Coordinates of C-alpha atoms in Angstrom, one line a residue:
Chain A
M392 CA -28.0 65.8 -25.3
R393 CA -29.8 65.6 -28.4
I394 CA -33.2 64.2 -29.1
I395 CA -33.0 61.9 -32.7
R396 CA -36.5 60.7 -33.0
T397 CA -36.2 60.0 -37.0
I398 CA -34.3 57.3 -38.4
K399 CA -33.8 60.0 -41.4
E400 CA -31.8 62.3 -39.0
M401 CA -29.6 59.1 -36.9
Q402 CA -27.9 57.8 -39.8
N403 CA -27.3 61.5 -41.4
T404 CA -26.1 62.7 -38.0
S405 CA -23.8 59.5 -37.8
K406 CA -22.3 59.6 -41.4
F407 CA -21.4 63.3 -40.7
M408 CA -19.6 62.2 -37.4
M409 CA -17.6 59.4 -39.1
R410 CA -16.8 61.8 -42.1
Q411 CA -15.1 64.0 -39.1
G412 CA -12.9 61.0 -38.1
K413 CA -15.5 60.6 -34.5
S414 CA -15.8 57.4 -33.1
I415 CA -19.0 56.2 -32.4
G416 CA -19.5 53.9 -29.0
F417 CA -23.6 52.8 -29.1
V418 CA -25.7 51.5 -26.1
P419 CA -29.3 50.0 -27.2
T420 CA -31.4 49.5 -24.8
M421 CA -35.6 49.3 -24.2
G422 CA -35.0 52.7 -21.8
F423 CA -36.0 51.9 -17.7
L424 CA -32.1 52.8 -17.0
H425 CA -30.7 51.1 -14.2
E426 CA -26.8 50.5 -13.2
G427 CA -26.6 47.6 -15.7
H428 CA -27.1 50.5 -18.4
I429 CA -25.1 53.0 -17.1
S430 CA -21.7 50.7 -16.7
L431 CA -22.4 50.2 -20.5
V432 CA -22.7 53.7 -21.2
Q433 CA -19.5 54.5 -18.9
E434 CA -17.3 51.5 -20.8
A435 CA -18.7 53.5 -24.0
R436 CA -17.9 56.9 -23.1
Q437 CA -14.2 55.3 -22.7
Q438 CA -13.9 54.4 -25.9
N439 CA -15.3 56.8 -28.2
D440 CA -15.5 60.4 -29.0
C441 CA -19.6 60.1 -29.0
V442 CA -21.7 58.2 -26.9
I443 CA -25.3 57.0 -28.8
M444 CA -28.2 55.5 -26.8
S445 CA -31.4 54.4 -28.1
I446 CA -34.4 54.2 -26.3
F447 CA -36.9 51.3 -28.3
V448 CA -39.1 49.0 -26.7
N449 CA -39.2 46.5 -29.4
P450 CA -42.6 44.6 -29.9
L451 CA -41.0 41.8 -32.1
Q452 CA -39.1 40.1 -29.6
F453 CA -42.4 40.1 -27.1
G454 CA -44.1 36.9 -27.7
P455 CA -47.8 36.8 -27.9
N456 CA -48.3 36.4 -23.9
E457 CA -45.6 38.7 -23.2
D458 CA -46.0 41.9 -21.5
F459 CA -45.5 44.4 -24.7
D460 CA -47.8 46.5 -23.7
R461 CA -47.0 46.4 -19.3
Y462 CA -43.1 46.9 -20.0
P463 CA -42.5 50.1 -17.6
R464 CA -41.5 53.0 -19.6
D465 CA -40.2 56.3 -18.4
L466 CA -39.0 58.5 -20.9
K467 CA -38.0 61.3 -18.0
R468 CA -36.1 59.5 -16.1
D469 CA -34.7 57.8 -18.2
E470 CA -33.6 61.4 -20.1
E471 CA -31.8 62.5 -16.6
L472 CA -30.0 59.3 -15.9
A473 CA -28.5 59.5 -20.2
I474 CA -27.3 63.0 -19.3
Q475 CA -26.0 62.1 -16.3
S476 CA -24.0 59.2 -17.4
G477 CA -23.0 61.1 -20.8
V478 CA -24.9 60.1 -23.3
D479 CA -24.1 62.5 -26.5
I480 CA -27.6 61.2 -28.7
L481 CA -30.7 59.8 -27.6
F482 CA -32.4 58.3 -30.2
Y483 CA -35.9 57.9 -29.4
P484 CA -37.8 56.4 -32.1
H485 CA -42.0 55.7 -32.5
V486 CA -42.6 51.9 -33.1
D487 CA -44.2 53.4 -36.7
E488 CA -41.5 55.1 -37.7
M489 CA -39.2 51.5 -37.0
Y490 CA -42.2 49.3 -38.6
P491 CA -44.3 51.5 -40.6
K492 CA -45.0 49.0 -43.1
E493 CA -45.4 45.1 -43.5
R494 CA -41.6 43.4 -44.2
T495 CA -40.7 42.1 -47.4
T496 CA -38.0 39.6 -45.3
K497 CA -37.7 37.5 -42.2
L498 CA -34.8 36.7 -40.1
S499 CA -34.4 34.2 -38.0
V500 CA -31.9 33.1 -35.7
K501 CA -31.1 28.9 -35.7
E502 CA -28.7 28.7 -33.7
R503 CA -27.3 29.9 -29.8
V504 CA -31.2 29.8 -29.3
D505 CA -33.1 26.3 -27.8
T506 CA -30.9 26.2 -24.5
L507 CA -30.6 28.7 -21.3
C508 CA -33.5 31.1 -21.4
G509 CA -34.3 31.1 -24.9
R510 CA -35.8 27.4 -25.3
S511 CA -39.0 29.1 -23.0
R512 CA -39.6 32.4 -25.4
P513 CA -39.6 31.2 -29.4
G514 CA -38.9 33.8 -31.7
H515 CA -37.8 36.3 -29.2
F516 CA -34.7 36.7 -30.4
D517 CA -35.6 36.6 -34.0
G518 CA -37.1 39.8 -33.0
V519 CA -34.0 40.6 -30.6
A520 CA -31.7 40.2 -34.1
T521 CA -34.0 41.9 -36.5
V522 CA -34.4 45.3 -34.4
V523 CA -30.4 45.0 -33.6
L524 CA -29.7 44.9 -36.9
K525 CA -31.7 47.7 -37.6
L526 CA -30.5 50.0 -35.3
L527 CA -26.7 49.0 -36.1
Q528 CA -27.7 50.6 -39.7
I529 CA -28.7 53.6 -38.4
V530 CA -26.5 54.3 -35.8
L531 CA -23.7 52.8 -37.8
P532 CA -21.5 52.7 -34.7
D533 CA -17.5 51.4 -34.5
R534 CA -18.5 49.3 -31.0
A535 CA -22.0 48.2 -29.3
Y536 CA -22.0 47.8 -26.0
F537 CA -24.2 44.8 -24.3
G538 CA -24.2 43.7 -21.0
M539 CA -23.3 39.5 -20.0
K540 CA -26.3 39.5 -17.6
D541 CA -27.7 38.3 -21.2
A542 CA -25.0 36.4 -22.2
Q543 CA -27.3 34.9 -24.7
Q544 CA -28.0 37.4 -26.2
V545 CA -24.8 38.6 -26.6
A546 CA -23.4 35.3 -28.2
V547 CA -26.5 35.7 -30.9
I548 CA -26.0 39.3 -31.6
Q549 CA -21.9 38.6 -32.0
G550 CA -23.7 35.2 -34.4
L551 CA -25.4 38.0 -36.6
I552 CA -22.7 40.5 -36.9
D553 CA -20.4 38.0 -38.1
D554 CA -23.1 36.5 -40.5
F555 CA -23.8 39.7 -42.1
N556 CA -20.1 41.0 -41.9
V557 CA -21.9 44.7 -39.8
P558 CA -18.6 46.5 -39.8
V559 CA -18.4 46.8 -36.0
E560 CA -17.2 45.5 -32.9
L561 CA -19.1 43.9 -30.1
V562 CA -18.3 45.0 -27.2
P563 CA -20.3 42.4 -24.0
C564 CA -19.8 44.3 -20.6
P565 CA -19.2 42.5 -17.4
I566 CA -22.4 42.0 -15.2
V567 CA -22.5 44.3 -12.7
R568 CA -23.7 42.9 -9.1
E569 CA -23.8 44.2 -5.6
Q570 CA -21.6 44.4 -2.7
D571 CA -22.3 40.9 -1.8
G572 CA -22.1 39.4 -5.2
L573 CA -25.8 39.2 -6.3
A574 CA -26.1 40.1 -9.8
K575 CA -28.2 43.5 -10.0
S576 CA -31.7 42.7 -11.8
S577 CA -34.9 44.8 -11.0
R578 CA -36.6 41.7 -10.5
N579 CA -34.3 41.8 -6.8
V580 CA -36.8 43.9 -5.3
Y581 CA -39.5 40.8 -6.1
L582 CA -36.9 38.9 -3.9
T583 CA -38.0 38.4 0.3
P584 CA -35.8 39.3 3.5
T585 CA -34.8 35.3 3.5
E586 CA -34.3 34.9 -0.5
R587 CA -32.4 38.1 -0.8
K588 CA -29.6 36.3 1.6
E589 CA -30.1 32.8 0.3
A590 CA -29.5 34.8 -3.9
I591 CA -25.8 35.3 -3.3
E592 CA -25.1 31.4 -3.7
L593 CA -25.8 31.6 -7.4
S594 CA -22.8 34.4 -7.4
S595 CA -21.0 32.4 -5.1
G596 CA -21.7 28.4 -6.7
L597 CA -20.3 30.1 -9.7
N598 CA -17.7 31.4 -8.5
A599 CA -16.7 28.2 -6.9
A600 CA -17.1 26.4 -10.5
A601 CA -15.0 29.3 -12.4
K602 CA -12.4 28.6 -9.5
A603 CA -12.8 25.1 -10.4
I604 CA -12.4 25.4 -13.8
A605 CA -9.0 27.2 -14.1
D606 CA -7.6 25.0 -11.8
G607 CA -7.8 22.0 -14.3
E608 CA -11.4 20.7 -13.9
K609 CA -13.1 19.6 -17.1
E610 CA -15.9 17.5 -16.4
S611 CA -19.3 19.3 -17.1
I612 CA -20.8 16.8 -14.6
T613 CA -18.4 17.9 -11.2
I614 CA -18.6 21.3 -11.9
K615 CA -22.4 21.5 -12.0
T616 CA -22.8 19.1 -9.0
I617 CA -20.7 22.0 -7.4
I618 CA -22.7 24.3 -8.1
K619 CA -25.8 22.4 -7.3
N620 CA -24.5 22.1 -3.9
Y621 CA -24.9 26.2 -3.3
L622 CA -28.1 26.0 -5.2
D623 CA -29.6 23.8 -2.8
Q624 CA -28.9 25.6 0.4
T625 CA -31.8 28.5 -1.2
S626 CA -35.6 28.1 -0.9
G627 CA -35.2 28.4 -4.9
V628 CA -36.1 26.1 -7.6
I629 CA -33.2 25.4 -9.9
D630 CA -34.2 26.0 -13.6
Y631 CA -31.3 24.8 -15.0
I632 CA -27.6 24.7 -14.6
E633 CA -25.7 25.0 -18.1
V634 CA -21.7 24.5 -19.0
L635 CA -22.0 24.7 -22.7
S636 CA -19.3 26.0 -25.5
Y637 CA -19.7 30.3 -25.5
P638 CA -20.6 31.8 -28.3
E639 CA -21.6 28.7 -29.9
L640 CA -23.5 27.5 -26.9
Q641 CA -23.7 24.1 -27.4
P642 CA -23.8 21.8 -24.6
V643 CA -19.9 20.2 -23.7
N644 CA -18.6 17.3 -21.7
L645 CA -15.5 18.3 -21.3
I646 CA -14.2 21.6 -20.8
E647 CA -11.5 22.3 -23.2
N648 CA -12.5 25.6 -24.6
Q649 CA -14.1 28.8 -23.2
V650 CA -17.3 27.9 -21.6
I651 CA -20.4 29.4 -20.1
V652 CA -21.3 28.6 -16.8
A653 CA -25.2 29.6 -16.0
V654 CA -27.9 29.1 -14.0
A655 CA -31.5 30.3 -13.2
V656 CA -33.1 30.3 -10.1
Q657 CA -36.7 30.7 -9.4
F658 CA -37.7 32.2 -6.3
S659 CA -41.1 32.7 -4.9
A660 CA -42.1 35.8 -6.8
A661 CA -38.9 36.4 -8.9
R662 CA -36.3 34.6 -11.7
L663 CA -32.6 34.9 -11.0
I664 CA -30.4 34.6 -13.7
D665 CA -26.0 34.4 -13.6
N666 CA -23.4 32.9 -15.6
T667 CA -19.9 33.2 -15.7
I668 CA -17.2 33.0 -18.6
A669 CA -14.3 30.7 -17.8
T670 CA -11.9 29.4 -19.8
S671 CA -9.8 25.6 -18.8
D672 CA -6.0 27.2 -18.5
I673 CA -4.4 23.9 -20.0
A674 CA -6.5 24.0 -22.7
I675 CA -5.4 27.4 -23.9
G676 CA -2.9 26.9 -26.6
V677 CA -4.0 23.8 -27.8
Chain B
M450 CA -7.5 49.0 -60.4
R451 CA -7.0 47.5 -57.5
I452 CA -7.7 43.8 -56.9
I453 CA -9.2 43.0 -53.1
R454 CA -9.7 39.8 -51.9
T455 CA -10.4 39.7 -47.7
I456 CA -13.3 41.4 -46.3
K457 CA -11.4 43.2 -43.8
E458 CA -9.1 44.7 -46.4
M459 CA -12.2 45.9 -48.5
Q460 CA -14.0 47.6 -45.3
N461 CA -11.5 49.0 -44.6
T462 CA -10.8 50.4 -47.9
S463 CA -13.9 51.9 -47.9
K464 CA -13.9 52.9 -44.5
F465 CA -10.8 55.4 -45.3
M466 CA -12.6 56.6 -48.3
M467 CA -15.7 57.4 -46.9
R468 CA -13.4 59.4 -44.2
Q469 CA -12.3 61.1 -46.6
G470 CA -15.4 62.4 -47.9
K471 CA -15.5 60.2 -51.0
S472 CA -18.9 58.6 -52.3
I473 CA -18.8 54.9 -52.9
G474 CA -21.2 53.3 -55.7
F475 CA -21.3 49.5 -55.9
V476 CA -21.7 47.2 -59.1
P477 CA -22.1 43.4 -57.7
T478 CA -21.3 40.5 -60.0
M479 CA -21.5 37.3 -60.3
G480 CA -18.6 38.0 -63.4
F481 CA -18.6 36.6 -67.1
L482 CA -19.3 40.6 -67.4
H483 CA -21.5 41.9 -70.8
E484 CA -22.7 45.3 -71.8
G485 CA -24.8 44.9 -69.1
H486 CA -22.9 45.3 -66.1
I487 CA -20.7 47.6 -68.2
S488 CA -24.1 50.5 -68.1
L489 CA -24.0 49.5 -63.9
V490 CA -20.5 50.9 -63.7
Q491 CA -20.7 53.7 -66.4
E492 CA -23.8 55.0 -64.4
A493 CA -21.5 54.5 -61.0
R494 CA -18.7 55.9 -62.5
Q495 CA -21.3 59.7 -63.2
Q496 CA -22.3 59.6 -59.2
N497 CA -19.9 58.5 -57.2
D498 CA -16.0 59.5 -56.5
C499 CA -15.2 55.6 -56.5
V500 CA -16.6 53.0 -58.5
I501 CA -16.3 49.7 -56.8
M502 CA -17.5 46.1 -58.3
S503 CA -17.8 42.8 -57.2
I504 CA -17.2 39.5 -58.5
F505 CA -18.8 36.0 -56.4
V506 CA -20.3 33.6 -57.7
N507 CA -22.6 33.2 -54.8
P508 CA -23.2 29.6 -53.6
L509 CA -26.2 30.4 -51.7
Q510 CA -28.5 31.4 -54.5
F511 CA -27.9 28.3 -56.9
G512 CA -30.7 25.5 -56.3
P513 CA -29.9 22.0 -56.1
N514 CA -30.4 21.5 -59.4
E515 CA -28.4 24.7 -60.5
D516 CA -25.4 25.4 -62.3
F517 CA -23.0 26.5 -59.5
D518 CA -20.1 24.6 -60.6
R519 CA -20.9 25.2 -64.2
Y520 CA -21.8 29.0 -63.9
P521 CA -19.1 30.7 -66.7
R522 CA -15.9 32.2 -64.7
D523 CA -13.3 34.3 -67.5
L524 CA -11.3 36.7 -64.5
K525 CA -8.6 37.7 -66.7
R526 CA -11.6 38.9 -69.5
D527 CA -13.2 40.3 -66.2
E528 CA -10.6 42.4 -65.1
E529 CA -9.7 43.3 -68.1
L530 CA -13.0 45.0 -69.1
A531 CA -13.4 46.1 -65.5
I532 CA -10.4 48.3 -66.3
Q533 CA -11.7 49.6 -69.4
S534 CA -14.9 50.7 -68.3
G535 CA -13.6 52.5 -64.8
V536 CA -14.3 50.4 -62.2
D537 CA -11.5 51.3 -59.4
I538 CA -11.6 48.2 -56.9
L539 CA -12.4 44.6 -57.6
F540 CA -13.6 42.7 -54.6
Y541 CA -12.8 39.0 -55.3
P542 CA -13.2 37.0 -52.3
H543 CA -12.9 33.5 -52.3
V544 CA -16.0 31.4 -51.3
D545 CA -14.6 30.7 -48.0
E546 CA -13.8 33.9 -47.1
M547 CA -17.6 34.8 -47.4
Y548 CA -18.6 31.9 -45.9
P549 CA -16.4 30.7 -43.7
K550 CA -18.6 28.6 -41.0
E551 CA -22.0 27.4 -40.0
R552 CA -24.2 30.5 -40.1
T553 CA -26.2 30.9 -37.2
T554 CA -29.5 33.1 -38.6
K555 CA -31.4 32.9 -41.9
L556 CA -32.4 35.6 -43.9
S557 CA -35.3 34.8 -46.1
V558 CA -37.2 36.9 -48.5
K559 CA -41.2 36.5 -48.0
E560 CA -43.2 38.9 -50.5
R561 CA -42.3 40.1 -53.7
V562 CA -40.4 36.4 -54.5
D563 CA -44.1 33.9 -55.7
T564 CA -44.4 35.4 -59.1
L565 CA -42.4 36.1 -62.4
C566 CA -39.2 34.0 -62.2
G567 CA -38.8 33.2 -58.7
R568 CA -42.0 31.3 -58.6
S569 CA -39.7 28.1 -60.1
R570 CA -36.6 28.8 -58.4
P571 CA -37.6 28.6 -54.4
G572 CA -35.0 29.7 -52.1
H573 CA -33.3 31.7 -54.7
F574 CA -33.9 35.2 -53.5
D575 CA -32.8 34.2 -49.9
G576 CA -29.4 33.8 -50.9
V577 CA -29.4 36.6 -52.9
A578 CA -30.6 38.7 -50.0
T579 CA -28.3 37.2 -47.7
V580 CA -25.3 38.0 -49.8
V581 CA -26.5 41.4 -50.9
L582 CA -26.8 42.2 -47.1
K583 CA -23.3 40.7 -46.5
L584 CA -21.9 43.1 -49.3
L585 CA -23.2 46.0 -48.1
Q586 CA -21.8 45.7 -45.6
I587 CA -18.6 45.0 -46.3
V588 CA -18.6 47.7 -49.3
L589 CA -20.2 50.1 -47.6
P590 CA -21.3 52.3 -50.6
D591 CA -23.0 55.3 -50.6
R592 CA -25.2 54.3 -54.4
A593 CA -25.4 50.4 -55.5
Y594 CA -26.1 50.2 -58.8
F595 CA -28.8 46.7 -60.2
G596 CA -30.3 46.0 -63.9
M597 CA -34.1 46.0 -64.6
K598 CA -33.9 43.2 -66.0
D599 CA -33.8 41.0 -63.5
A600 CA -36.8 43.9 -62.1
Q601 CA -37.7 41.5 -59.4
Q602 CA -34.4 41.3 -58.0
V603 CA -34.4 44.9 -57.9
A604 CA -37.8 44.5 -56.2
V605 CA -36.4 42.0 -53.4
I606 CA -33.6 43.9 -53.0
Q607 CA -35.1 47.5 -52.5
G608 CA -37.7 45.3 -49.7
L609 CA -34.5 44.0 -48.3
I610 CA -33.0 47.4 -48.0
D611 CA -36.4 49.4 -46.2
D612 CA -36.6 46.5 -43.9
F613 CA -33.3 47.1 -42.8
N614 CA -32.7 50.9 -43.3
V615 CA -29.2 50.0 -44.3
P616 CA -27.7 53.5 -45.5
V617 CA -27.6 52.5 -49.0
E618 CA -30.0 54.0 -52.0
L619 CA -30.6 52.0 -54.6
V620 CA -29.9 52.8 -58.2
P621 CA -32.0 50.7 -61.0
C622 CA -30.9 50.9 -64.3
P623 CA -32.1 50.6 -67.7
I624 CA -32.1 47.6 -69.9
V625 CA -29.2 47.5 -72.3
R626 CA -31.1 46.4 -75.5
E627 CA -29.9 45.4 -79.2
Q628 CA -30.8 48.3 -82.2
D629 CA -33.4 46.1 -82.7
G630 CA -35.1 46.5 -78.9
L631 CA -34.3 42.7 -77.8
A632 CA -33.3 43.0 -74.5
K633 CA -29.0 41.8 -74.3
S634 CA -28.8 38.8 -72.7
S635 CA -26.2 36.3 -73.0
R636 CA -28.5 33.9 -74.0
N637 CA -29.5 35.3 -77.1
V638 CA -27.1 33.3 -78.9
Y639 CA -28.8 30.3 -78.3
L640 CA -31.8 31.7 -80.4
T641 CA -32.1 30.1 -83.8
P642 CA -31.6 33.2 -86.7
T643 CA -35.9 32.7 -87.4
E644 CA -36.4 33.2 -83.7
R645 CA -33.9 36.1 -83.4
K646 CA -36.0 37.7 -85.9
E647 CA -39.2 36.6 -83.7
A648 CA -37.9 37.6 -80.6
I649 CA -37.9 41.5 -81.0
E650 CA -41.8 40.8 -80.6
L651 CA -41.6 40.8 -77.0
S652 CA -40.1 44.6 -76.4
S653 CA -42.4 45.5 -79.4
G654 CA -45.4 43.9 -77.4
L655 CA -43.3 45.7 -74.0
N656 CA -43.8 49.2 -75.8
A657 CA -47.1 48.8 -77.3
A658 CA -48.4 47.9 -73.5
A659 CA -46.6 50.7 -72.1
K660 CA -48.2 53.0 -74.9
A661 CA -51.4 51.7 -74.1
I662 CA -51.3 52.5 -69.9
A663 CA -50.2 55.8 -70.7
D664 CA -53.1 56.5 -73.0
G665 CA -55.1 55.7 -70.0
E666 CA -55.9 52.2 -70.6
K667 CA -56.4 50.5 -66.8
E668 CA -57.5 47.0 -67.5
S669 CA -54.8 44.6 -67.1
I670 CA -56.2 42.2 -69.1
T671 CA -56.3 44.4 -72.0
I672 CA -52.6 45.0 -71.8
K673 CA -51.9 41.3 -71.4
T674 CA -54.3 40.8 -74.4
I675 CA -52.0 43.4 -76.6
I676 CA -48.9 41.4 -75.3
K677 CA -49.9 38.0 -76.3
N678 CA -51.0 39.9 -80.0
Y679 CA -47.4 40.4 -80.4
L680 CA -45.7 37.2 -79.0
D681 CA -47.9 34.7 -80.5
Q682 CA -46.6 35.9 -83.7
T683 CA -43.5 33.8 -82.3
S684 CA -43.0 30.1 -82.4
G685 CA -41.7 30.2 -78.7
V686 CA -44.3 29.5 -75.8
I687 CA -45.7 32.3 -73.5
D688 CA -44.3 31.1 -69.8
Y689 CA -46.1 33.9 -68.2
I690 CA -47.5 37.3 -69.0
E691 CA -47.9 39.6 -66.4
V692 CA -49.0 43.1 -64.8
L693 CA -47.4 43.9 -61.3
S694 CA -47.6 46.7 -58.9
Y695 CA -44.3 47.7 -58.6
P696 CA -42.3 47.1 -56.5
E697 CA -44.7 45.2 -54.3
L698 CA -45.1 42.6 -57.3
Q699 CA -49.0 42.4 -56.1
P700 CA -51.2 41.0 -59.2
V701 CA -53.2 44.1 -60.1
N702 CA -56.7 43.8 -62.1
L703 CA -57.2 48.0 -62.8
I704 CA -53.7 49.9 -63.1
E705 CA -53.9 53.3 -61.3
N706 CA -50.4 53.5 -59.8
Q707 CA -46.4 52.2 -61.1
V708 CA -46.7 49.1 -62.4
I709 CA -44.1 46.1 -64.0
V710 CA -45.5 44.5 -67.2
A711 CA -43.3 41.1 -67.5
V712 CA -42.8 38.4 -70.4
A713 CA -41.3 35.4 -70.4
V714 CA -41.0 32.9 -73.4
Q715 CA -39.7 29.5 -73.9
F716 CA -37.6 29.4 -77.4
S717 CA -36.4 25.9 -78.9
A718 CA -32.9 26.2 -76.8
A719 CA -33.1 29.9 -74.8
R720 CA -35.8 31.6 -72.2
L721 CA -36.0 35.2 -72.7
I722 CA -37.3 37.3 -70.4
D723 CA -38.1 41.2 -70.4
N724 CA -40.2 43.9 -68.6
T725 CA -41.0 47.6 -68.1
I726 CA -42.4 49.8 -65.7
A727 CA -45.2 52.2 -66.5
T728 CA -47.1 54.7 -64.7
S729 CA -51.0 55.1 -65.4
D730 CA -50.7 59.4 -66.4
I731 CA -53.7 59.9 -64.9
A732 CA -54.3 57.9 -61.6
I733 CA -50.5 60.0 -60.7
G734 CA -51.5 62.5 -57.5
V735 CA -54.8 60.5 -57.1

């Protein structure tokens, strides 16, 4: 695996590969890799000649009270995992390489942000969109891989790609789960043993919701009630249960097209999120 | 010359040429071509295997009281001129192709805009930056050609390219002038015969300023006075005489690096602009 630290070398390398007719799959990360990232690499590995991963903890997407300085970093371990999972090139730029001087422009995300987790993180997706647009210009991939665990991020980046006609295919990848259905997260270790058992209610509730929608249920309020009955079995506090159009992320009362059903639950020391995309079969083709 | 009207076909065509190792030179225009545009095509022709011109009157860069609907259009004449000057591909998208739905993001230009002509056109450069970033993603050029007549536009687009690491070289091209030095402009026809003679004072003043700077003059105020003495010979009203750092477009009192000296003069029915880039030789290497 080759490690590249400058933008110039990364762009030149990607252009060289393009001219050779090689397809490039890109997995952007902030490092501290876990099974979610590895699943993205595996998907990219299957679909492309070359897999490029970036590791860059992007200061622009952290709020003033968030944990940019304390964000966990472990490059040696990440390198090992990247090599094992089949990454060809690791792009690992310094902050000064990515943001060398005062910018003259500002990219803001206006839609799809004032809901779900974005509601409590003003400006977060502006920083995400800015760094992703830069990375897409630097890595020049044919396909870019993002996990559906952060479905809102996927929706925002799809909007960005559409707005600016970026010549890349966004590939949303399924949430990686534990055997009992709990979405994998580095935060799961903060759950008490009791909470860990209760936490399966998130995915159970979402599964029940998806099944109800597939069976023809169209009322969002009914779907939310189904999920609430599961989440009420836990000791956690429900932060939100939402049924939104996807990828627009607008509230829907009547489910007629593709929706995201998303939940967030605060346990004693961990806030868990999970979601599923569902489509009302009957509505397809309408 | 091939005419392409869809984004998909334009991107696929450019990707195909890239894979063949062919370089692409790009001349974005709003059509109604004149000698300024042709000079850009000639420059692009010399430096690239393939020359692509776009014609797109971008509604986003027109203010509510500006002349988007009345902006002159003459595709047949433009096609002829494009063919004669050596354009290989004309990209000519419909507004609905470029802006098919509500955008989810907003790109704003924060620096280099609140001066020169940008001062009186709030939001104009947001629209310019948005469409240029889209066109660069669609045409995927190695080099993009812009005329220095609109030096502020060049500075803004260079900032955009730097901010987002767009893999393109911006090539600023010299102002095309009449034999007596007047910068060519479609607005020159609105000058009265007397004003037409007076109008050479703009380029004469700028030439004198550039010579003074090359000879070691460092005081912006002195440079402005030199130019004012020329412009005062005309019946026009001086809109601005500016000495700014380039490409940052910050006011400078003491000329130590590269500057732009720019003027705007309002005549009875035409507002003329002109500029020159000057460097204090003595300061070079400091």
